[in-house]
């Protein structure tokens, strides 16, 4: 699980296999104190680059984003095999609360074929 402290956007590189199911769980805190993420609506999306306004795909609460059972400070992002069926290459992602302009988490997202350990 990735630990993320806020409130400024944190950069964290991500890697995704093409045509593969993957999930990441993020523990969210502000100044070292866990916050209740279940009070907010979340979005995760992939763009071609940081300045792009076009989303290649987007996941929302109930459609690729959920909260693990028995926690209130974690956001789980699930990228399905169908969703990850995009061209191999470098992209950019953001995880954000929909009521804020600044993303909580962002960074380069590499989509590739092959073995996770080889990249």
Tab-separated table of N, CA, C and O in Angstrom:
chain	number	residue	atom	x	y	z
A	1	UNK	N	0.850	-1.166	0.000
A	1	UNK	CA	0.000	0.000	0.000
A	1	UNK	C	0.894	1.226	0.000
A	1	UNK	O	1.907	1.281	0.677
A	2	UNK	N	0.507	2.235	-0.768
A	2	UNK	CA	1.239	3.480	-0.844
A	2	UNK	C	0.744	4.446	0.219
A	2	UNK	O	-0.453	4.570	0.427
A	3	UNK	N	1.658	5.121	0.899
A	3	UNK	CA	1.306	6.131	1.894
A	3	UNK	C	1.386	7.495	1.228
A	3	UNK	O	2.402	7.834	0.623
A	4	UNK	N	0.338	8.286	1.342
A	4	UNK	CA	0.294	9.595	0.717
A	4	UNK	C	-0.128	10.619	1.757
A	4	UNK	O	-1.158	10.467	2.397
A	5	UNK	N	0.674	11.664	1.956
A	5	UNK	CA	0.351	12.725	2.907
A	5	UNK	C	0.040	13.994	2.124
A	5	UNK	O	0.651	14.261	1.103
A	6	UNK	N	-0.872	14.824	2.616
A	6	UNK	CA	-1.359	15.965	1.846
A	6	UNK	C	-1.391	17.220	2.666
A	6	UNK	O	-1.345	17.170	3.871
A	7	UNK	N	-1.472	18.512	2.200
A	7	UNK	CA	-2.281	18.785	1.055
A	7	UNK	C	-1.552	19.536	-0.066
A	7	UNK	O	-1.840	20.652	-0.351
A	8	UNK	N	-0.700	18.984	-0.718
A	8	UNK	CA	-0.239	19.447	-2.000
A	8	UNK	C	-0.137	18.202	-2.858
A	8	UNK	O	0.012	17.098	-2.348
A	9	UNK	N	-0.263	18.378	-4.154
A	9	UNK	CA	-0.239	17.217	-5.039
A	9	UNK	C	1.090	16.494	-4.895
A	9	UNK	O	2.146	17.109	-4.907
A	10	UNK	N	1.026	15.198	-4.726
A	10	UNK	CA	2.228	14.375	-4.608
A	10	UNK	C	2.434	13.622	-5.912
A	10	UNK	O	1.484	13.111	-6.494
A	11	UNK	N	3.669	13.563	-6.358
A	11	UNK	CA	4.006	12.822	-7.579
A	11	UNK	C	4.451	11.418	-7.212
A	11	UNK	O	5.273	11.235	-6.322
A	12	UNK	N	3.872	10.456	-7.893
A	12	UNK	CA	4.211	9.059	-7.681
A	12	UNK	C	4.105	8.345	-9.028
A	12	UNK	O	3.024	8.281	-9.605
A	13	UNK	N	5.212	7.846	-9.562
A	13	UNK	CA	5.144	7.125	-10.843
A	13	UNK	C	4.297	5.862	-10.715
A	13	UNK	O	4.267	5.237	-9.657
A	14	UNK	N	3.635	5.499	-11.797
A	14	UNK	CA	2.796	4.296	-11.817
A	14	UNK	C	3.091	3.491	-13.078
A	14	UNK	O	3.418	4.063	-14.116
A	15	UNK	N	2.975	2.167	-12.961
A	15	UNK	CA	3.156	1.283	-14.113
A	15	UNK	C	1.946	0.375	-14.237
A	15	UNK	O	1.442	-0.126	-13.231
A	16	UNK	N	1.488	0.181	-15.471
A	16	UNK	CA	0.331	-0.660	-15.733
A	16	UNK	C	0.637	-1.597	-16.889
A	16	UNK	O	1.152	-1.165	-17.915
A	17	UNK	N	0.308	-2.866	-16.711
A	17	UNK	CA	0.394	-3.802	-17.825
A	17	UNK	C	-0.824	-3.610	-18.710
A	17	UNK	O	-1.940	-3.410	-18.221
A	18	UNK	N	-0.626	-3.678	-20.007
A	18	UNK	CA	-1.733	-3.550	-20.956
A	18	UNK	C	-2.543	-4.842	-20.931
A	18	UNK	O	-1.986	-5.944	-20.867
A	19	UNK	N	-3.860	-4.716	-20.969
A	19	UNK	CA	-4.801	-5.842	-20.927
A	19	UNK	C	-4.670	-6.665	-19.653
A	19	UNK	O	-4.759	-7.893	-19.683
A	20	UNK	N	-4.465	-6.011	-18.523
A	20	UNK	CA	-4.307	-6.732	-17.256
A	20	UNK	C	-5.115	-6.036	-16.158
A	20	UNK	O	-5.214	-4.814	-16.127
A	21	UNK	N	-5.663	-6.829	-15.252
A	21	UNK	CA	-6.359	-6.314	-14.071
A	21	UNK	C	-5.315	-5.899	-13.040
A	21	UNK	O	-4.389	-6.650	-12.739
A	22	UNK	N	-5.428	-4.686	-12.507
A	22	UNK	CA	-4.524	-4.226	-11.459
A	22	UNK	C	-5.297	-3.343	-10.495
A	22	UNK	O	-6.244	-2.657	-10.876
A	23	UNK	N	-4.870	-3.355	-9.236
A	23	UNK	CA	-5.459	-2.447	-8.262
A	23	UNK	C	-4.369	-1.881	-7.371
A	23	UNK	O	-3.366	-2.530	-7.098
A	24	UNK	N	-4.575	-0.624	-6.978
A	24	UNK	CA	-3.673	0.076	-6.058
A	24	UNK	C	-4.521	0.669	-4.950
A	24	UNK	O	-5.598	1.219	-5.206
A	25	UNK	N	-4.040	0.569	-3.733
A	25	UNK	CA	-4.734	1.154	-2.596
A	25	UNK	C	-3.859	2.243	-1.999
A	25	UNK	O	-2.685	2.022	-1.733
A	26	UNK	N	-4.441	3.417	-1.804
A	26	UNK	CA	-3.720	4.566	-1.273
A	26	UNK	C	-4.290	4.948	0.084
A	26	UNK	O	-5.502	5.113	0.230
A	27	UNK	N	-3.426	5.097	1.061
A	27	UNK	CA	-3.811	5.560	2.394
A	27	UNK	C	-3.619	7.074	2.420
A	27	UNK	O	-2.519	7.570	2.164
A	28	UNK	N	-4.687	7.804	2.711
A	28	UNK	CA	-4.686	9.259	2.590
A	28	UNK	C	-4.617	9.918	3.968
A	28	UNK	O	-5.385	9.580	4.866
A	29	UNK	N	-3.699	10.893	4.108
A	29	UNK	CA	-3.586	11.642	5.366
A	29	UNK	C	-3.222	13.088	5.073
A	29	UNK	O	-2.735	13.410	3.989
A	30	UNK	N	-3.485	13.938	6.028
A	30	UNK	CA	-3.084	15.336	5.976
A	30	UNK	C	-2.265	15.621	7.219
A	30	UNK	O	-2.731	15.381	8.342
A	31	UNK	N	-1.038	16.079	7.034
A	31	UNK	CA	-0.133	16.366	8.153
A	31	UNK	C	0.034	15.160	9.080
A	31	UNK	O	0.070	15.305	10.297
A	32	UNK	N	0.070	13.974	8.507
A	32	UNK	CA	0.277	12.765	9.289
A	32	UNK	C	-0.956	12.192	9.953
A	32	UNK	O	-0.894	11.165	10.610
A	33	UNK	N	-2.104	12.849	9.791
A	33	UNK	CA	-3.351	12.380	10.387
A	33	UNK	C	-4.267	11.827	9.296
A	33	UNK	O	-4.535	12.514	8.311
A	34	UNK	N	-4.726	10.602	9.481
A	34	UNK	CA	-5.623	9.987	8.504
A	34	UNK	C	-6.902	10.798	8.375
A	34	UNK	O	-7.422	11.313	9.360
A	35	UNK	N	-7.394	10.916	7.130
A	35	UNK	CA	-8.666	11.620	6.916
A	35	UNK	C	-9.702	10.623	6.404
A	35	UNK	O	-9.367	9.614	5.792
A	36	UNK	N	-10.959	10.925	6.667
A	36	UNK	CA	-12.063	10.068	6.235
A	36	UNK	C	-12.349	10.339	4.757
A	36	UNK	O	-13.019	11.309	4.418
A	37	UNK	N	-11.828	9.486	3.882
A	37	UNK	CA	-11.988	9.683	2.442
A	37	UNK	C	-13.381	9.308	1.958
A	37	UNK	O	-13.773	9.684	0.857
A	38	UNK	N	-14.129	8.590	2.782
A	38	UNK	CA	-15.466	8.147	2.357
A	38	UNK	C	-16.461	9.298	2.278
A	38	UNK	O	-17.542	9.136	1.733
A	39	UNK	N	-16.099	10.465	2.792
A	39	UNK	CA	-16.983	11.641	2.732
A	39	UNK	C	-16.923	12.341	1.380
A	39	UNK	O	-17.700	13.246	1.126
A	40	UNK	N	-15.999	11.920	0.509
A	40	UNK	CA	-15.764	12.629	-0.743
A	40	UNK	C	-15.977	11.724	-1.955
A	40	UNK	O	-15.936	10.509	-1.857
A	41	UNK	N	-16.161	12.367	-3.102
A	41	UNK	CA	-16.240	11.665	-4.377
A	41	UNK	C	-14.867	11.763	-5.036
A	41	UNK	O	-14.265	12.835	-5.051
A	42	UNK	N	-14.375	10.651	-5.603
A	42	UNK	CA	-13.036	10.578	-6.148
A	42	UNK	C	-13.056	10.258	-7.630
A	42	UNK	O	-13.982	9.623	-8.126
A	43	UNK	N	-12.010	10.690	-8.332
A	43	UNK	CA	-11.845	10.377	-9.750
A	43	UNK	C	-10.372	10.064	-10.012
A	43	UNK	O	-9.480	10.718	-9.464
A	44	UNK	N	-10.131	9.055	-10.836
A	44	UNK	CA	-8.801	8.698	-11.308
A	44	UNK	C	-8.862	8.726	-12.820
A	44	UNK	O	-9.771	8.153	-13.418
A	45	UNK	N	-7.917	9.418	-13.458
A	45	UNK	CA	-7.942	9.428	-14.912
A	45	UNK	C	-6.547	9.440	-15.506
A	45	UNK	O	-5.570	9.810	-14.861
A	46	UNK	N	-6.494	9.008	-16.755
A	46	UNK	CA	-5.272	8.950	-17.545
A	46	UNK	C	-5.414	9.946	-18.686
A	46	UNK	O	-6.451	9.999	-19.349
A	47	UNK	N	-4.335	10.741	-18.891
A	47	UNK	CA	-4.254	11.677	-20.011
A	47	UNK	C	-2.949	11.404	-20.754
A	47	UNK	O	-2.056	10.768	-20.214
A	48	UNK	N	-2.836	11.904	-21.968
A	48	UNK	CA	-1.615	11.689	-22.749
A	48	UNK	C	-0.420	12.410	-22.128
A	48	UNK	O	0.692	11.908	-22.142
A	49	UNK	N	-0.636	13.594	-21.561
A	49	UNK	CA	0.441	14.350	-20.912
A	49	UNK	C	-0.174	15.307	-19.895
A	49	UNK	O	-1.391	15.507	-19.886
A	50	UNK	N	0.638	15.912	-19.011
A	50	UNK	CA	0.078	16.767	-17.949
A	50	UNK	C	-0.773	17.934	-18.448
A	50	UNK	O	-1.733	18.310	-17.808
A	51	UNK	N	-0.458	18.494	-19.592
A	51	UNK	CA	-1.211	19.646	-20.094
A	51	UNK	C	-2.457	19.302	-20.888
A	51	UNK	O	-3.241	20.186	-21.238
A	52	UNK	N	-2.668	18.038	-21.166
A	52	UNK	CA	-3.813	17.622	-21.969
A	52	UNK	C	-5.121	17.804	-21.203
A	52	UNK	O	-5.191	17.590	-20.002
A	53	UNK	N	-6.158	18.193	-21.923
A	53	UNK	CA	-7.499	18.299	-21.324
A	53	UNK	C	-8.370	17.099	-21.679
A	53	UNK	O	-9.485	16.986	-21.194
A	54	UNK	N	-7.858	16.227	-22.529
A	54	UNK	CA	-8.605	15.056	-22.974
A	54	UNK	C	-8.219	13.849	-22.115
A	54	UNK	O	-7.052	13.492	-22.025
A	55	UNK	N	-9.215	13.237	-21.499
A	55	UNK	CA	-8.990	12.047	-20.681
A	55	UNK	C	-9.088	10.806	-21.564
A	55	UNK	O	-10.066	10.633	-22.281
A	56	UNK	N	-8.070	9.957	-21.506
A	56	UNK	CA	-8.092	8.706	-22.265
A	56	UNK	C	-9.070	7.739	-21.614
A	56	UNK	O	-9.833	7.080	-22.286
A	57	UNK	N	-9.037	7.646	-20.294
A	57	UNK	CA	-10.086	6.960	-19.553
A	57	UNK	C	-10.171	7.543	-18.159
A	57	UNK	O	-9.247	8.174	-17.663
A	58	UNK	N	-11.335	7.362	-17.561
A	58	UNK	CA	-11.610	7.928	-16.247
A	58	UNK	C	-12.332	6.895	-15.398
A	58	UNK	O	-13.219	6.191	-15.888
A	59	UNK	N	-11.937	6.792	-14.130
A	59	UNK	CA	-12.603	5.909	-13.177
A	59	UNK	C	-13.209	6.772	-12.081
A	59	UNK	O	-12.606	7.761	-11.668
A	60	UNK	N	-14.392	6.390	-11.622
A	60	UNK	CA	-15.085	7.152	-10.589
A	60	UNK	C	-15.536	6.211	-9.473
A	60	UNK	O	-15.467	4.987	-9.608
A	61	UNK	N	-16.009	6.791	-8.395
A	61	UNK	CA	-16.494	6.006	-7.267
A	61	UNK	C	-17.599	5.063	-7.741
A	61	UNK	O	-18.563	5.487	-8.371
A	62	UNK	N	-17.429	3.780	-7.496
A	62	UNK	CA	-18.384	2.767	-7.936
A	62	UNK	C	-18.084	2.217	-9.317
A	62	UNK	O	-18.659	1.221	-9.736
A	63	UNK	N	-17.204	2.877	-10.061
A	63	UNK	CA	-16.825	2.421	-11.394
A	63	UNK	C	-15.296	2.445	-11.503
A	63	UNK	O	-14.730	3.255	-12.214
A	64	UNK	N	-14.642	1.589	-10.713
A	64	UNK	CA	-13.192	1.512	-10.729
A	64	UNK	C	-12.544	2.083	-9.477
A	64	UNK	O	-11.375	1.859	-9.222
A	65	UNK	N	-13.300	2.825	-8.685
A	65	UNK	CA	-12.802	3.338	-7.408
A	65	UNK	C	-13.728	2.845	-6.305
A	65	UNK	O	-14.951	2.904	-6.443
A	66	UNK	N	-13.128	2.348	-5.221
A	66	UNK	CA	-13.932	1.928	-4.073
A	66	UNK	C	-13.121	2.126	-2.803
A	66	UNK	O	-11.958	2.538	-2.848
A	67	UNK	N	-13.750	1.873	-1.689
A	67	UNK	CA	-13.103	1.981	-0.388
A	67	UNK	C	-12.990	0.588	0.213
A	67	UNK	O	-13.991	-0.117	0.321
A	68	UNK	N	-11.777	0.169	0.607
A	68	UNK	CA	-11.638	-1.147	1.232
A	68	UNK	C	-12.486	-1.241	2.502
A	68	UNK	O	-12.704	-0.247	3.194
A	69	UNK	N	-12.962	-2.447	2.798
A	69	UNK	CA	-13.779	-2.672	3.996
A	69	UNK	C	-12.983	-2.364	5.260
A	69	UNK	O	-11.772	-2.574	5.304
A	70	UNK	N	-13.669	-1.860	6.246
A	70	UNK	CA	-13.137	-1.617	7.590
A	70	UNK	C	-12.087	-0.509	7.653
A	70	UNK	O	-11.321	-0.444	8.604
A	71	UNK	N	-12.022	0.343	6.643
A	71	UNK	CA	-11.130	1.501	6.698
A	71	UNK	C	-11.881	2.739	6.235
A	71	UNK	O	-12.849	2.638	5.480
A	72	UNK	N	-11.441	3.892	6.673
A	72	UNK	CA	-12.030	5.141	6.184
A	72	UNK	C	-10.980	6.073	5.605
A	72	UNK	O	-11.302	7.167	5.172
A	73	UNK	N	-9.716	5.631	5.580
A	73	UNK	CA	-8.643	6.495	5.069
A	73	UNK	C	-7.980	5.939	3.812
A	73	UNK	O	-6.907	6.377	3.431
A	74	UNK	N	-8.626	4.989	3.136
A	74	UNK	CA	-8.024	4.386	1.953
A	74	UNK	C	-8.929	4.474	0.735
A	74	UNK	O	-10.142	4.289	0.836
A	75	UNK	N	-8.290	4.729	-0.403
A	75	UNK	CA	-8.966	4.754	-1.701
A	75	UNK	C	-8.327	3.661	-2.546
A	75	UNK	O	-7.113	3.604	-2.682
A	76	UNK	N	-9.161	2.778	-3.104
A	76	UNK	CA	-8.670	1.715	-3.975
A	76	UNK	C	-9.047	2.047	-5.417
A	76	UNK	O	-10.197	2.331	-5.726
A	77	UNK	N	-8.044	1.978	-6.303
A	77	UNK	CA	-8.241	2.203	-7.736
A	77	UNK	C	-8.053	0.872	-8.443
A	77	UNK	O	-7.024	0.218	-8.277
A	78	UNK	N	-9.065	0.461	-9.205
A	78	UNK	CA	-9.036	-0.813	-9.927
A	78	UNK	C	-9.046	-0.522	-11.424
A	78	UNK	O	-10.001	0.057	-11.932
A	79	UNK	N	-7.966	-0.923	-12.097
A	79	UNK	CA	-7.869	-0.765	-13.545
A	79	UNK	C	-8.091	-2.137	-14.161
A	79	UNK	O	-7.310	-3.058	-13.936
A	80	UNK	N	-9.185	-2.276	-14.905
A	80	UNK	CA	-9.541	-3.570	-15.489
A	80	UNK	C	-8.732	-3.847	-16.749
A	80	UNK	O	-8.098	-2.950	-17.318
A	81	UNK	N	-8.778	-5.099	-17.196
A	81	UNK	CA	-8.087	-5.470	-18.432
A	81	UNK	C	-8.645	-4.678	-19.616
A	81	UNK	O	-7.894	-4.207	-20.467
A	82	UNK	N	-9.965	-4.510	-19.672
A	82	UNK	CA	-10.566	-3.757	-20.778
A	82	UNK	C	-10.161	-2.285	-20.742
A	82	UNK	O	-9.863	-1.683	-21.769
A	83	UNK	N	-10.122	-1.703	-19.560
A	83	UNK	CA	-9.747	-0.299	-19.422
A	83	UNK	C	-8.295	-0.071	-19.812
A	83	UNK	O	-7.959	0.925	-20.438
A	84	UNK	N	-7.415	-1.002	-19.459
A	84	UNK	CA	-5.986	-0.832	-19.720
A	84	UNK	C	-5.588	-1.232	-21.143
A	84	UNK	O	-4.405	-1.293	-21.460
A	85	UNK	N	-6.555	-1.473	-22.001
A	85	UNK	CA	-6.275	-1.835	-23.390
A	85	UNK	C	-6.051	-0.557	-24.206
A	85	UNK	O	-6.879	-0.159	-25.011
A	86	UNK	N	-4.908	0.094	-23.960
A	86	UNK	CA	-4.543	1.307	-24.689
A	86	UNK	C	-3.148	1.112	-25.268
A	86	UNK	O	-2.466	0.140	-24.973
A	87	UNK	N	-2.713	2.039	-26.109
A	87	UNK	CA	-1.400	1.918	-26.731
A	87	UNK	C	-0.289	1.945	-25.690
A	87	UNK	O	-0.369	2.665	-24.688
A	88	UNK	N	0.751	1.186	-25.949
A	88	UNK	CA	1.911	1.175	-25.076
A	88	UNK	C	2.564	2.555	-25.100
A	88	UNK	O	2.619	3.218	-26.126
A	89	UNK	N	3.015	3.016	-23.933
A	89	UNK	CA	3.707	4.303	-23.900
A	89	UNK	C	3.575	5.015	-22.575
A	89	UNK	O	3.059	4.474	-21.594
A	90	UNK	N	4.054	6.256	-22.565
A	90	UNK	CA	4.036	7.112	-21.382
A	90	UNK	C	2.768	7.968	-21.383
A	90	UNK	O	2.443	8.596	-22.393
A	91	UNK	N	2.103	8.009	-20.240
A	91	UNK	CA	0.909	8.813	-20.049
A	91	UNK	C	1.065	9.584	-18.741
A	91	UNK	O	2.132	9.600	-18.135
A	92	UNK	N	0.000	10.202	-18.302
A	92	UNK	CA	-0.016	10.981	-17.066
A	92	UNK	C	-1.314	10.660	-16.347
A	92	UNK	O	-2.363	10.525	-16.977
A	93	UNK	N	-1.265	10.496	-15.030
A	93	UNK	CA	-2.483	10.186	-14.295
A	93	UNK	C	-2.698	11.183	-13.160
A	93	UNK	O	-1.781	11.860	-12.709
A	94	UNK	N	-3.945	11.249	-12.706
A	94	UNK	CA	-4.302	12.047	-11.533
A	94	UNK	C	-5.333	11.284	-10.711
A	94	UNK	O	-6.227	10.651	-11.262
A	95	UNK	N	-5.176	11.351	-9.395
A	95	UNK	CA	-6.196	10.900	-8.451
A	95	UNK	C	-6.630	12.144	-7.714
A	95	UNK	O	-5.811	12.834	-7.111
A	96	UNK	N	-7.922	12.459	-7.783
A	96	UNK	CA	-8.386	13.703	-7.178
A	96	UNK	C	-9.758	13.563	-6.550
A	96	UNK	O	-10.547	12.696	-6.936
A	97	UNK	N	-9.968	14.415	-5.561
A	97	UNK	CA	-11.326	14.617	-5.055
A	97	UNK	C	-12.007	15.519	-6.054
A	97	UNK	O	-11.426	16.492	-6.527
A	98	UNK	N	-13.257	15.237	-6.364
A	98	UNK	CA	-13.935	16.018	-7.395
A	98	UNK	C	-14.302	17.424	-6.934
A	98	UNK	O	-14.612	18.273	-7.761
A	99	UNK	N	-14.243	17.696	-5.627
A	99	UNK	CA	-14.566	19.043	-5.147
A	99	UNK	C	-13.334	19.950	-5.070
A	99	UNK	O	-13.441	21.100	-4.671
A	100	UNK	N	-12.166	19.456	-5.463
A	100	UNK	CA	-10.934	20.239	-5.418
A	100	UNK	C	-10.311	20.366	-6.804
A	100	UNK	O	-10.431	19.465	-7.633
A	101	UNK	N	-9.625	21.468	-7.036
A	101	UNK	CA	-8.949	21.675	-8.313
A	101	UNK	C	-7.620	20.937	-8.345
A	101	UNK	O	-7.238	20.351	-9.345
A	102	UNK	N	-6.902	20.934	-7.237
A	102	UNK	CA	-5.582	20.313	-7.158
A	102	UNK	C	-5.742	18.812	-6.936
A	102	UNK	O	-6.473	18.387	-6.039
A	103	UNK	N	-5.040	17.979	-7.747
A	103	UNK	CA	-5.118	16.535	-7.509
A	103	UNK	C	-4.398	16.158	-6.220
A	103	UNK	O	-3.458	16.826	-5.804
A	104	UNK	N	-4.846	15.110	-5.590
A	104	UNK	CA	-4.146	14.593	-4.416
A	104	UNK	C	-2.866	13.891	-4.847
A	104	UNK	O	-1.846	13.953	-4.184
A	105	UNK	N	-2.924	13.176	-5.945
A	105	UNK	CA	-1.813	12.369	-6.398
A	105	UNK	C	-1.749	12.438	-7.909
A	105	UNK	O	-2.785	12.421	-8.579
A	106	UNK	N	-0.533	12.522	-8.460
A	106	UNK	CA	-0.384	12.540	-9.912
A	106	UNK	C	1.000	12.051	-10.287
A	106	UNK	O	1.848	11.845	-9.417
A	107	UNK	N	1.227	11.876	-11.574
A	107	UNK	CA	2.546	11.480	-12.024
A	107	UNK	C	2.515	10.757	-13.348
A	107	UNK	O	1.459	10.580	-13.949
A	108	UNK	N	3.697	10.338	-13.781
A	108	UNK	CA	3.768	9.589	-15.037
A	108	UNK	C	3.169	8.193	-14.868
A	108	UNK	O	3.313	7.581	-13.817
A	109	UNK	N	2.503	7.740	-15.899
A	109	UNK	CA	1.915	6.398	-15.917
A	109	UNK	C	2.418	5.684	-17.161
A	109	UNK	O	2.169	6.139	-18.270
A	110	UNK	N	3.128	4.607	-16.966
A	110	UNK	CA	3.665	3.834	-18.074
A	110	UNK	C	2.765	2.627	-18.316
A	110	UNK	O	2.518	1.844	-17.406
A	111	UNK	N	2.269	2.510	-19.540
A	111	UNK	CA	1.492	1.339	-19.944
A	111	UNK	C	2.377	0.517	-20.872
A	111	UNK	O	2.921	1.049	-21.838
A	112	UNK	N	2.557	-0.777	-20.559
A	112	UNK	CA	3.495	-1.582	-21.328
A	112	UNK	C	3.062	-3.038	-21.352
A	112	UNK	O	2.282	-3.502	-20.551
A	113	UNK	N	3.613	-3.766	-22.325
A	113	UNK	CA	3.472	-5.213	-22.414
A	113	UNK	C	4.662	-5.834	-21.694
A	113	UNK	O	5.728	-5.260	-21.649
A	114	UNK	N	4.483	-6.999	-21.126
A	114	UNK	CA	5.629	-7.689	-20.583
A	114	UNK	C	5.592	-7.896	-19.098
A	114	UNK	O	4.580	-7.742	-18.446
A	115	UNK	N	6.751	-8.205	-18.565
A	115	UNK	CA	6.926	-8.566	-17.178
A	115	UNK	C	7.114	-7.326	-16.316
A	115	UNK	O	7.890	-6.449	-16.653
A	116	UNK	N	6.404	-7.248	-15.185
A	116	UNK	CA	6.491	-6.100	-14.294
A	116	UNK	C	7.934	-5.860	-13.853
A	116	UNK	O	8.410	-4.744	-13.802
A	117	UNK	N	8.667	-6.916	-13.541
A	117	UNK	CA	10.036	-6.776	-13.048
A	117	UNK	C	11.020	-6.318	-14.117
A	117	UNK	O	12.114	-5.886	-13.789
A	118	UNK	N	10.655	-6.430	-15.387
A	118	UNK	CA	11.589	-6.058	-16.440
A	118	UNK	C	11.578	-4.569	-16.741
A	118	UNK	O	12.386	-4.093	-17.498
A	119	UNK	N	10.658	-3.828	-16.164
A	119	UNK	CA	10.563	-2.394	-16.447
A	119	UNK	C	11.172	-1.573	-15.350
A	119	UNK	O	10.974	-1.731	-14.229
